[in-house]
PDB file of C-alpha atoms and ligand atoms in Angstrom:
ATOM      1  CA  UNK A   1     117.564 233.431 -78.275  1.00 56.00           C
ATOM      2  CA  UNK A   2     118.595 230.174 -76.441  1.00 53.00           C
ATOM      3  CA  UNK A   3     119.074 232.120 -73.048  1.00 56.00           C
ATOM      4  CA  UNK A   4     116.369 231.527 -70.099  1.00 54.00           C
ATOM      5  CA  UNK A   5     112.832 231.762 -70.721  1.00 63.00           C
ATOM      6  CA  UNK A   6     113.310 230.736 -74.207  1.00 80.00           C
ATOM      7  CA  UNK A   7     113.261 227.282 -75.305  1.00 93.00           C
ATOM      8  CA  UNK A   8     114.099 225.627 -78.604  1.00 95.00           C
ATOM      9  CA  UNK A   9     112.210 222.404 -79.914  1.00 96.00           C
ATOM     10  CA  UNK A  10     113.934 221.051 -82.896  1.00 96.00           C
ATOM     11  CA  UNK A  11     111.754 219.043 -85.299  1.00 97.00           C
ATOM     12  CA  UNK A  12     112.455 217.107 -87.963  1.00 96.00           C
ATOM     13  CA  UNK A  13     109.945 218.637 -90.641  1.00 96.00           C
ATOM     14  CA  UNK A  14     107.366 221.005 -91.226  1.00 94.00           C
ATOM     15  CA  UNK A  15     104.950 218.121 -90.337  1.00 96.00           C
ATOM     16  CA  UNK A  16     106.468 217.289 -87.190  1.00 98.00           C
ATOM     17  CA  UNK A  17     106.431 221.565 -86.682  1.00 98.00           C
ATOM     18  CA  UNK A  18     102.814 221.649 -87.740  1.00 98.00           C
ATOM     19  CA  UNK A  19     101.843 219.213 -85.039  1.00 98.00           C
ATOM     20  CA  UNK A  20     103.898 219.906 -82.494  1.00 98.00           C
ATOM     21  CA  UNK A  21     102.443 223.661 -82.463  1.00 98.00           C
ATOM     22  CA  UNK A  22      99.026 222.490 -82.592  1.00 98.00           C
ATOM     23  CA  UNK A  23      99.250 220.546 -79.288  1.00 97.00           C
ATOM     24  CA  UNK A  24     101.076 223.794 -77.843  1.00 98.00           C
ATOM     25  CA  UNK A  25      97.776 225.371 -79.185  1.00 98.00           C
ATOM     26  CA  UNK A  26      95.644 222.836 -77.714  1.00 97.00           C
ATOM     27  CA  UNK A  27      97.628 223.025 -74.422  1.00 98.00           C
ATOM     28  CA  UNK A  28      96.976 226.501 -73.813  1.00 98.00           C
ATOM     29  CA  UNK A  29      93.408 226.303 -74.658  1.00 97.00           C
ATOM     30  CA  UNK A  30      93.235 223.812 -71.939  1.00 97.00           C
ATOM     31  CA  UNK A  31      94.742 226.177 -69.700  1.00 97.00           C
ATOM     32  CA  UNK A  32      92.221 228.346 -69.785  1.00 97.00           C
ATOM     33  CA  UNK A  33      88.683 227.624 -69.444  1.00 96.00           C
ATOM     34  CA  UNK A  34      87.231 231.308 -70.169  1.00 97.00           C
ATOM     35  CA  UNK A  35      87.696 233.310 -73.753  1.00 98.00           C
ATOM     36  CA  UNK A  36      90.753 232.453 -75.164  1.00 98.00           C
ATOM     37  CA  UNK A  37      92.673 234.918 -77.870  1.00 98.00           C
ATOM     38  CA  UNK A  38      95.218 233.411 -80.560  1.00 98.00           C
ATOM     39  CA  UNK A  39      97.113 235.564 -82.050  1.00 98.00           C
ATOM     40  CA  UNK A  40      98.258 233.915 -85.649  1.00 98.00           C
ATOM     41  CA  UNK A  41     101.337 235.080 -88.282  1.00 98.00           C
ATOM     42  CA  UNK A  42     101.554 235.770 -91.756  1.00 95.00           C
ATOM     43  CA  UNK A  43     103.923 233.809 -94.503  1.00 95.00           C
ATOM     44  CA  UNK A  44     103.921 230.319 -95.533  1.00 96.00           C
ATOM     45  CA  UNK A  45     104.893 229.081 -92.444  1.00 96.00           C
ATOM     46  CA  UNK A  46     101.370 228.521 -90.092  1.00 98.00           C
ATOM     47  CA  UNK A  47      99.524 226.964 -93.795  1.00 97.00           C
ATOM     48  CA  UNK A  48     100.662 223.822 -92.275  1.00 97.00           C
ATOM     49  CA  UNK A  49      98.866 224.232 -89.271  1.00 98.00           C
ATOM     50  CA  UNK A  50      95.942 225.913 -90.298  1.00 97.00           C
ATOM     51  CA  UNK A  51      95.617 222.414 -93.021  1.00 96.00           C
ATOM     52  CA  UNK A  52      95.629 220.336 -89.508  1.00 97.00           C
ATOM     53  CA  UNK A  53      93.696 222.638 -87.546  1.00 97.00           C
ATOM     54  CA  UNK A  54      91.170 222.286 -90.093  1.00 95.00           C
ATOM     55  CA  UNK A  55      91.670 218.572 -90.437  1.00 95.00           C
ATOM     56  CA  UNK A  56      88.573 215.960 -88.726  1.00 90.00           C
ATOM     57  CA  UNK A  57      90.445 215.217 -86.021  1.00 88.00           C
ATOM     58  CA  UNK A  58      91.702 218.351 -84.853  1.00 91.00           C
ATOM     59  CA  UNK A  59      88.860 220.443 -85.952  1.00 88.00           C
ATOM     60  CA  UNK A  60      86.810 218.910 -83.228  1.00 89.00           C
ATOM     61  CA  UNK A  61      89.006 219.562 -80.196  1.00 93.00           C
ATOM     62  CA  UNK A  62      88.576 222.973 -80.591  1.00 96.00           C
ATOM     63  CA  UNK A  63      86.157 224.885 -78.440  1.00 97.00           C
ATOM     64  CA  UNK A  64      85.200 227.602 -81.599  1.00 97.00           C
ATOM     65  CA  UNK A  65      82.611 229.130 -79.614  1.00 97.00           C
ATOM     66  CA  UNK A  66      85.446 230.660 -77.166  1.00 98.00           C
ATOM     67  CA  UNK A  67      88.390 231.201 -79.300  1.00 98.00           C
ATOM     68  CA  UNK A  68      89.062 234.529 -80.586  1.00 98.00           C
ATOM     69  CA  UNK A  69      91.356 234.849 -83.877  1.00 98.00           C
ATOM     70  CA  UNK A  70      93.543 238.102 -84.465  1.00 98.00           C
ATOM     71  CA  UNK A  71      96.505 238.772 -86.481  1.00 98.00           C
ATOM     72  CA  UNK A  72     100.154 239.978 -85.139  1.00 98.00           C
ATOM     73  CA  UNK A  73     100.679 241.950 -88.342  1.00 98.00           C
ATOM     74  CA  UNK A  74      98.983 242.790 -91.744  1.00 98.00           C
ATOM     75  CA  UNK A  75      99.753 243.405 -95.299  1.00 97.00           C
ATOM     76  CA  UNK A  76      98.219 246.159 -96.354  1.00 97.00           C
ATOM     77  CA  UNK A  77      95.748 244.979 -99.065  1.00 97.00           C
ATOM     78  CA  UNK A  78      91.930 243.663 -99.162  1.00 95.00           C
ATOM     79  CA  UNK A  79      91.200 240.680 -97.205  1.00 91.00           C
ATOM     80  CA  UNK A  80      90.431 238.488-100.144  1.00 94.00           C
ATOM     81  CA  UNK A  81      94.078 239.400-102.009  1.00 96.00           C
ATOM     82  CA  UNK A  82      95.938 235.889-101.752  1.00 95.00           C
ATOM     83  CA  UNK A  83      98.309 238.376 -99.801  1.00 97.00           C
ATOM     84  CA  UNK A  84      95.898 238.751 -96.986  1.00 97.00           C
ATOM     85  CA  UNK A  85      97.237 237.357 -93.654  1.00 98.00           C
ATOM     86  CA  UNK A  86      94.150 236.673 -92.330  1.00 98.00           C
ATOM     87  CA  UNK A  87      92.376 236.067 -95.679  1.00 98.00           C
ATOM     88  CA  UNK A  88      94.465 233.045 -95.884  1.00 98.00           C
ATOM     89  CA  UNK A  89      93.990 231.968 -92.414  1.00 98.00           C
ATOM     90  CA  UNK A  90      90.416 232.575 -93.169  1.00 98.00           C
ATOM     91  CA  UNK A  91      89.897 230.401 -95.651  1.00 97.00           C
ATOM     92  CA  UNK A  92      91.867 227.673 -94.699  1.00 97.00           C
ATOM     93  CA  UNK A  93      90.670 227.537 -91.719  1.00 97.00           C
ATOM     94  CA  UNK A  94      88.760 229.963 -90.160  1.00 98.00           C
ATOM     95  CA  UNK A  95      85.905 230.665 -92.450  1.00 96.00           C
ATOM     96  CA  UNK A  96      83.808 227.661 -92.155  1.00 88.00           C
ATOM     97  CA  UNK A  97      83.997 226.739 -88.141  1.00 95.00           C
ATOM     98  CA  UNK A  98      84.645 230.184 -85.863  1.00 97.00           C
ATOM     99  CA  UNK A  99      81.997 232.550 -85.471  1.00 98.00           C
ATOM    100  CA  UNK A 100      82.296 235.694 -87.343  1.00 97.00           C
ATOM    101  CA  UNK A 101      82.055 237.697 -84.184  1.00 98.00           C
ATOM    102  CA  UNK A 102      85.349 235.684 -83.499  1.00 98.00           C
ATOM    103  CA  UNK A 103      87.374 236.703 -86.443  1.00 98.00           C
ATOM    104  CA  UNK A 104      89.343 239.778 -85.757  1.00 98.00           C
ATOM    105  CA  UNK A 105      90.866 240.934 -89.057  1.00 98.00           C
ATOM    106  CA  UNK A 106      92.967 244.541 -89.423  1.00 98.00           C
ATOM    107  CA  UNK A 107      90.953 246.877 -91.395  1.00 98.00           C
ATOM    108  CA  UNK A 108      92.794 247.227 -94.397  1.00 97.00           C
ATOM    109  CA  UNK A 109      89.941 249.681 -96.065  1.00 94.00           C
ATOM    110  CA  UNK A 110      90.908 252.695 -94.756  1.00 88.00           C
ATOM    111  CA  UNK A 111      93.043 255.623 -96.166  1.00 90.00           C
ATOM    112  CA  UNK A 112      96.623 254.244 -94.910  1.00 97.00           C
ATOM    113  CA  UNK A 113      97.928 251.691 -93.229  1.00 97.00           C
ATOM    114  CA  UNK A 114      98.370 253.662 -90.293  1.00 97.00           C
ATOM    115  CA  UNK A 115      94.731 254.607 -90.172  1.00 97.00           C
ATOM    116  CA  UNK A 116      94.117 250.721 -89.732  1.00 98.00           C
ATOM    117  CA  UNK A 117      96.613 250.533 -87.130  1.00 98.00           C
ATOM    118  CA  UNK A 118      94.389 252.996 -85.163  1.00 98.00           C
ATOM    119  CA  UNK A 119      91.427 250.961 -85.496  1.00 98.00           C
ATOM    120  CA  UNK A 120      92.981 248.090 -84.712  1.00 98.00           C
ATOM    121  CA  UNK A 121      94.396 249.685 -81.876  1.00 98.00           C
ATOM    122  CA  UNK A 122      91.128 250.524 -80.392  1.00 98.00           C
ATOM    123  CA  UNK A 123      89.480 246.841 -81.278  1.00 98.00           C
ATOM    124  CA  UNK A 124      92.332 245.245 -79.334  1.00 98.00           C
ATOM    125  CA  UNK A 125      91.906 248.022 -76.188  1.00 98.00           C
ATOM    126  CA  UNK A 126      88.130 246.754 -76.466  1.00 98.00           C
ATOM    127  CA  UNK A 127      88.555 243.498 -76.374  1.00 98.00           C
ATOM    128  CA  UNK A 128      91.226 243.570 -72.981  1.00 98.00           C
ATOM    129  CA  UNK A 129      88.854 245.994 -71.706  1.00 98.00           C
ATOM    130  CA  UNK A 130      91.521 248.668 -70.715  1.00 98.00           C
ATOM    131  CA  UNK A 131      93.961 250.808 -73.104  1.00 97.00           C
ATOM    132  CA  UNK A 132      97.039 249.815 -70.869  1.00 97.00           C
ATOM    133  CA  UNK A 133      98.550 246.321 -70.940  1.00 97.00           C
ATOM    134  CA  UNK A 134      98.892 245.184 -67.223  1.00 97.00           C
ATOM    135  CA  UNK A 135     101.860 242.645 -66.446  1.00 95.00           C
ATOM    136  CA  UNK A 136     100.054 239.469 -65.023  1.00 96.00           C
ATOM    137  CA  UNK A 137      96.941 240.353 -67.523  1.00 97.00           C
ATOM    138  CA  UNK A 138      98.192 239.006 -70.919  1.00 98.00           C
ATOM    139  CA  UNK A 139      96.011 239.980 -73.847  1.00 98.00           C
ATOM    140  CA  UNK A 140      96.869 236.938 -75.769  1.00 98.00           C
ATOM    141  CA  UNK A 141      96.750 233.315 -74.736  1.00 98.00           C
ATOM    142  CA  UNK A 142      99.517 232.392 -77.676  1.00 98.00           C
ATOM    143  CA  UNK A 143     100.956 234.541 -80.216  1.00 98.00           C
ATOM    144  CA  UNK A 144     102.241 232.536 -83.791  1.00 98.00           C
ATOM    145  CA  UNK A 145     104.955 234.219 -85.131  1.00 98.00           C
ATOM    146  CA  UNK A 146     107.657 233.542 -87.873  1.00 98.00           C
ATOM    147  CA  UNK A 147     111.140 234.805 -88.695  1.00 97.00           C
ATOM    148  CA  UNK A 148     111.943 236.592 -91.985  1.00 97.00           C
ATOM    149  CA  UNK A 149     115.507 235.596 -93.783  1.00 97.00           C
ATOM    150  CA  UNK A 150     116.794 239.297 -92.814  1.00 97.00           C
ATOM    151  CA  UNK A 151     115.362 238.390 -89.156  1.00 97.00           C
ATOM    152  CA  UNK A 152     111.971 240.329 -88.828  1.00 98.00           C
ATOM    153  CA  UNK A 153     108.797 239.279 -87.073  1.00 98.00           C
ATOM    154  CA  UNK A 154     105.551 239.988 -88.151  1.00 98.00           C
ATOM    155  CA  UNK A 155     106.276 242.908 -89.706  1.00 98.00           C
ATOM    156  CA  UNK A 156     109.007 244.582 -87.457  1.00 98.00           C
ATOM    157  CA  UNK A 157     111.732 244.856 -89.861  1.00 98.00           C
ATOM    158  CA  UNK A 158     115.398 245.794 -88.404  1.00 97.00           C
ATOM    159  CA  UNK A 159     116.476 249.156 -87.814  1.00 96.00           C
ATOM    160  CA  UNK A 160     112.428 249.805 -87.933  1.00 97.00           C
ATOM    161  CA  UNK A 161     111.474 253.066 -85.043  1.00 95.00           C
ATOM    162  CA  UNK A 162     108.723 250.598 -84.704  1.00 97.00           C
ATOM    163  CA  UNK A 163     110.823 248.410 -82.631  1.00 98.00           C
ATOM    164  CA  UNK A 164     111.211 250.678 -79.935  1.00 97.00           C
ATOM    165  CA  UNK A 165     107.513 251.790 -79.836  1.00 98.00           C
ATOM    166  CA  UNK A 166     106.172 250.961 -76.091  1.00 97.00           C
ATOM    167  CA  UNK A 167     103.026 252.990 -75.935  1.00 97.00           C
ATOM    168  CA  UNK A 168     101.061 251.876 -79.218  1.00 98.00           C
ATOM    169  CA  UNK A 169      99.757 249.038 -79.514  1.00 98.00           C
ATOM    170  CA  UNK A 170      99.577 248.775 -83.313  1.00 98.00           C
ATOM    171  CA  UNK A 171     101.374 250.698 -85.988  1.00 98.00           C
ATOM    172  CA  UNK A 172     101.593 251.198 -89.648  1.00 98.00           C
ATOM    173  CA  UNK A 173     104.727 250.146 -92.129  1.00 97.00           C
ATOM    174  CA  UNK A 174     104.613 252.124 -94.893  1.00 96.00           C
ATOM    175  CA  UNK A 175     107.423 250.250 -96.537  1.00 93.00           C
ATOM    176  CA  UNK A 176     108.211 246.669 -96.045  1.00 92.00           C
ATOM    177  CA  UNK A 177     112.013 245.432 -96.351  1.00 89.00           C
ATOM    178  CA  UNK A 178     110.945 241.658 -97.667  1.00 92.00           C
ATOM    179  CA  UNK A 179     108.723 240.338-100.274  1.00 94.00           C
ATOM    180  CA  UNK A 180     105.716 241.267-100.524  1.00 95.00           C
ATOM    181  CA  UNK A 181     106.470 244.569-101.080  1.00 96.00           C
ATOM    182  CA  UNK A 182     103.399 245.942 -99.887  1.00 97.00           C
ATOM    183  CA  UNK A 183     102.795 248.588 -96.683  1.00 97.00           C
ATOM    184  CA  UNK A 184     101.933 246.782 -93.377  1.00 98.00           C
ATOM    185  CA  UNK A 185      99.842 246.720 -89.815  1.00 98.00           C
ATOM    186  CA  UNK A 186     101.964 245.076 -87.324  1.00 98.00           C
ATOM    187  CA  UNK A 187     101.488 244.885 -83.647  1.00 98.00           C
ATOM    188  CA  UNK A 188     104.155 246.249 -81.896  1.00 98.00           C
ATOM    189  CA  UNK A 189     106.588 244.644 -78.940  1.00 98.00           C
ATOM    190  CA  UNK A 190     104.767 245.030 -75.777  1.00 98.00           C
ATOM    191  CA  UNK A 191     101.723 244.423 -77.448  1.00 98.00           C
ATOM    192  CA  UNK A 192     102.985 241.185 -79.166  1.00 98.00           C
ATOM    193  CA  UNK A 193     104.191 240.056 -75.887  1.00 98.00           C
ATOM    194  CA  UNK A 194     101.753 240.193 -73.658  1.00 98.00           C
ATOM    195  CA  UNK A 195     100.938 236.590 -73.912  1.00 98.00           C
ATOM    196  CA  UNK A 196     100.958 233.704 -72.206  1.00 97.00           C
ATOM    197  CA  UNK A 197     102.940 231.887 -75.022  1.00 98.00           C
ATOM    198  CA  UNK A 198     105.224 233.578 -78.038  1.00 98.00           C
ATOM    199  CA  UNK A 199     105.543 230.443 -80.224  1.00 98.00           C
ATOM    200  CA  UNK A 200     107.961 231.236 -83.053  1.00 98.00           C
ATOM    201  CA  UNK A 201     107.781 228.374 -86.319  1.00 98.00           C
ATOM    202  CA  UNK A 202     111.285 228.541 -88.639  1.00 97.00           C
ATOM    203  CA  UNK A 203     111.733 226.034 -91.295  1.00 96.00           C
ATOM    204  CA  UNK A 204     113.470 225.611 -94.117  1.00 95.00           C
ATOM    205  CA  UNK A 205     117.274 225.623 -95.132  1.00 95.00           C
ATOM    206  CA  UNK A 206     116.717 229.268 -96.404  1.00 96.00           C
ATOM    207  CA  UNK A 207     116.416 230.279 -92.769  1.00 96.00           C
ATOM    208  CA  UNK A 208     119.780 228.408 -91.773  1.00 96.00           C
ATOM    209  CA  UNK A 209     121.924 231.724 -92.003  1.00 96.00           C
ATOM    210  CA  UNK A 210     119.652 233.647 -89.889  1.00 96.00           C
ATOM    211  CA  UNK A 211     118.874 231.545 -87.109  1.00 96.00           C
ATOM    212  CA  UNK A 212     122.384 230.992 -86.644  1.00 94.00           C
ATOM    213  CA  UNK A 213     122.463 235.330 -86.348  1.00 95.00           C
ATOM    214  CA  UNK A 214     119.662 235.040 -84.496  1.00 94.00           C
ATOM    215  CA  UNK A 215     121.229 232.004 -82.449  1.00 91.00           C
ATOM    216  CA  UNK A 216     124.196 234.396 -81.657  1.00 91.00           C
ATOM    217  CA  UNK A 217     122.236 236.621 -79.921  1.00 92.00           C
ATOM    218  CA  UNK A 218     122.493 238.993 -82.553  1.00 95.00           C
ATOM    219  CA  UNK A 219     119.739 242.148 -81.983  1.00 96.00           C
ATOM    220  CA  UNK A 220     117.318 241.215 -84.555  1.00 97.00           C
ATOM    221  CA  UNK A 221     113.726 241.876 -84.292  1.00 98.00           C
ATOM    222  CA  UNK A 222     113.216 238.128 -84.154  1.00 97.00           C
ATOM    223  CA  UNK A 223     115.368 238.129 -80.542  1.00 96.00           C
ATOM    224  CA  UNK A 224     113.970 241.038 -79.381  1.00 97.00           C
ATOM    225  CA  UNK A 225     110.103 239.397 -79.425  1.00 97.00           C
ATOM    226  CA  UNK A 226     109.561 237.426 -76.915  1.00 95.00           C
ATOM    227  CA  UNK A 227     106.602 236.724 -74.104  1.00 94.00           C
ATOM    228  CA  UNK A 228     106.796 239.069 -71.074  1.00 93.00           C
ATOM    229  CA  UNK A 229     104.390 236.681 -68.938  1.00 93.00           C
ATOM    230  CA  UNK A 230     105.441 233.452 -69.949  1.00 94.00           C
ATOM    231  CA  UNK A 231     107.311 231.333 -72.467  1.00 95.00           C
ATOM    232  CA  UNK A 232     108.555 231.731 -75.803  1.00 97.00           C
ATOM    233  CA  UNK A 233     109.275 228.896 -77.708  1.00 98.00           C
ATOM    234  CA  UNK A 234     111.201 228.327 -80.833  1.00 97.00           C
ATOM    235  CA  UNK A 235     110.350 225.394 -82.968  1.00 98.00           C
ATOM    236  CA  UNK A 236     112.959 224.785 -85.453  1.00 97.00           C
ATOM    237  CA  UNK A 237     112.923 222.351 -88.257  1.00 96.00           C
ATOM    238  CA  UNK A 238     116.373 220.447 -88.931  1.00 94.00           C
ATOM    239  CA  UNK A 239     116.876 221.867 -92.746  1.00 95.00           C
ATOM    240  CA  UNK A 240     116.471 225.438 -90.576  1.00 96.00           C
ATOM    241  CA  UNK A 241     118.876 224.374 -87.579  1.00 93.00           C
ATOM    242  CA  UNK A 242     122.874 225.619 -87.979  1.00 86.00           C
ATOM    243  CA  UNK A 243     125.485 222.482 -88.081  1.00 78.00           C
ATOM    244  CA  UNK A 244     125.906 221.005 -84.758  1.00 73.00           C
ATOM    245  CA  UNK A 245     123.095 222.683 -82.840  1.00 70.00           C
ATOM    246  CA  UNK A 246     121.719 220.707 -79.814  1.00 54.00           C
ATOM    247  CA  UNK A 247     118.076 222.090 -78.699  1.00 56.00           C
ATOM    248  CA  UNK A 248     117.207 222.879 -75.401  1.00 51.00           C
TER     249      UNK A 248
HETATM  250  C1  6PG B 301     104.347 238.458 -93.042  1.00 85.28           C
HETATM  251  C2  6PG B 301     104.704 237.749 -91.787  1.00 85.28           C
HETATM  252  C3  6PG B 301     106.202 237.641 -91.591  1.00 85.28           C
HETATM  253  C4  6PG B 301     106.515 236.159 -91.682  1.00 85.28           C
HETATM  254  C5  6PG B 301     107.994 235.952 -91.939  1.00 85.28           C
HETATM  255  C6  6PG B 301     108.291 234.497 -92.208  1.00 85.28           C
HETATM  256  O1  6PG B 301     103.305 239.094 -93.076  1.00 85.28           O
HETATM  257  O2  6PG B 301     105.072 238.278 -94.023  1.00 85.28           O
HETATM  258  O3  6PG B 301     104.001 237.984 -90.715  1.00 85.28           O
HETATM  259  O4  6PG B 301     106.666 238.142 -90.401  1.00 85.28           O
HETATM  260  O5  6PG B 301     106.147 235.507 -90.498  1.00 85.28           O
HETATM  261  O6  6PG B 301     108.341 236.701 -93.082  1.00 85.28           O
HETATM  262  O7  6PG B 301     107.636 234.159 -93.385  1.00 85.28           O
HETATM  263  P1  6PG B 301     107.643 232.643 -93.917  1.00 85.28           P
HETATM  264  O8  6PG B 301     106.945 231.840 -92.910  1.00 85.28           O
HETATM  265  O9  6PG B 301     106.916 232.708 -95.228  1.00 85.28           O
HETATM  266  O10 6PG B 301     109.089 232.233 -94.069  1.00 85.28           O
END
């Protein structure tokens, strides 16, 4: 992090983070006048946005009819546990204004969680239209993602085989390394990056110690994510940012 092609926004809270990722949000979905794909993350970190996205003001600058809403990774439980990823992006904000046919949640009623990977897989392949990722095709118009304390993204965790998976699109995590300690979907590398935009949110003083490993270039998961067609952005909160730090 903090070399080329990555850029680092500090912000002063997770108000000023909220808003500043929903006018990246809005940006791209200028960008593109056709079907757009967003790609949101788990934890507490996007509840922010999802509250403004959701808010009067925002809700109406949103073209729902061509948006479609999947999730970079999954915890392995039914989509109306207060665990669910997308359960909670659901009903704070998806529920009530995108079409169903919009929503794009990972089956989590199968056998295993790498039985929903599979079927995930194949709903992602369907929606590109091809079961390869082409460079100058992204999949995604902007993948949300955050960073754990021991410096996973969605639900890479380090030392994880996962990490170095380049055919699959999705996989299954038995065992998770953080809180909650339930098995996981997550979308692998390429097919995380394959967007237009990787927009990372950190806050909080809890995440000071990592982002200064991560700042360091240190080979976390959280480094090693990044967009491989266009920008990847950090947006860092000050009680997150390491003593000293100057953003980009
Ligand atoms: C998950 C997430 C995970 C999350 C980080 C940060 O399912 O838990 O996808 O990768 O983004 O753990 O979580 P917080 O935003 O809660 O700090």
């Amino acid at each position: 992090m903090g070399d080329a092609g990555h850029q680092i926004i500090a912000v002063a809270d997770a108000a000023e983070m909220a808003a500043t990722a929903a006018q990246r949000i809005i940006a791209r979905i200028d960008a593109n006048d056709g079907r757009i794909a967003i790609c949101l993350s788990g934890g507490s970190s996007p509840k922010q946005l999802y509250r403004l996205l959701a808010s009067e003001a925002y809700r109406r600058l949103l073209p729902w009819h061509r948006i479609h809403w999947f999730v970079g990774d999954e915890r392995f439980v039914p989509v109306n546990s207060d665990l669910s990823n997308m359960g909670v992006a659901r009903r704070m904000l998806l529920d009530s204004r995108a079409p169903a046919s919009h929503i794009h949640p990972v089956p989590t009623d199968g056998a295993n969680p790498d039985a929903g990977a599979e079927r995930y897989a194949r709903e992602l392949q369907s929606f590109y239209g091809a079961d390869e990722l082409r460079h100058g095709r992204p999949l995604f118009d902007l993948v949300l993602l955050g960073a754990g304390t021991d410096g996973h993204t969605a639900s890479l965790f380090p030392g994880d085989p996962a990490l170095d998976e380049r055919e699959r699109w999705v996989v299954g995590v038995p065992k998770a390394d953080l809180e909650p300690f339930v098995p996981r979907v997550t979308l692998t590398l390429p097919a995380l990056g394959a967007c237009h935009e990787m927009l990372f949110e950190v806050a909080g003083s809890d995440k000071r110690a990592i982002l200064t490993r991560l700042l360091n270039g240190e080979n976390l998961p959280a480094n090693r994510a990044r967009s491989g067609e266009g920008t990847t952005v950090w947006l860092v909160d000050r009680a997150a940012l390491p003593e000293g730090f100057r953003s980009s």
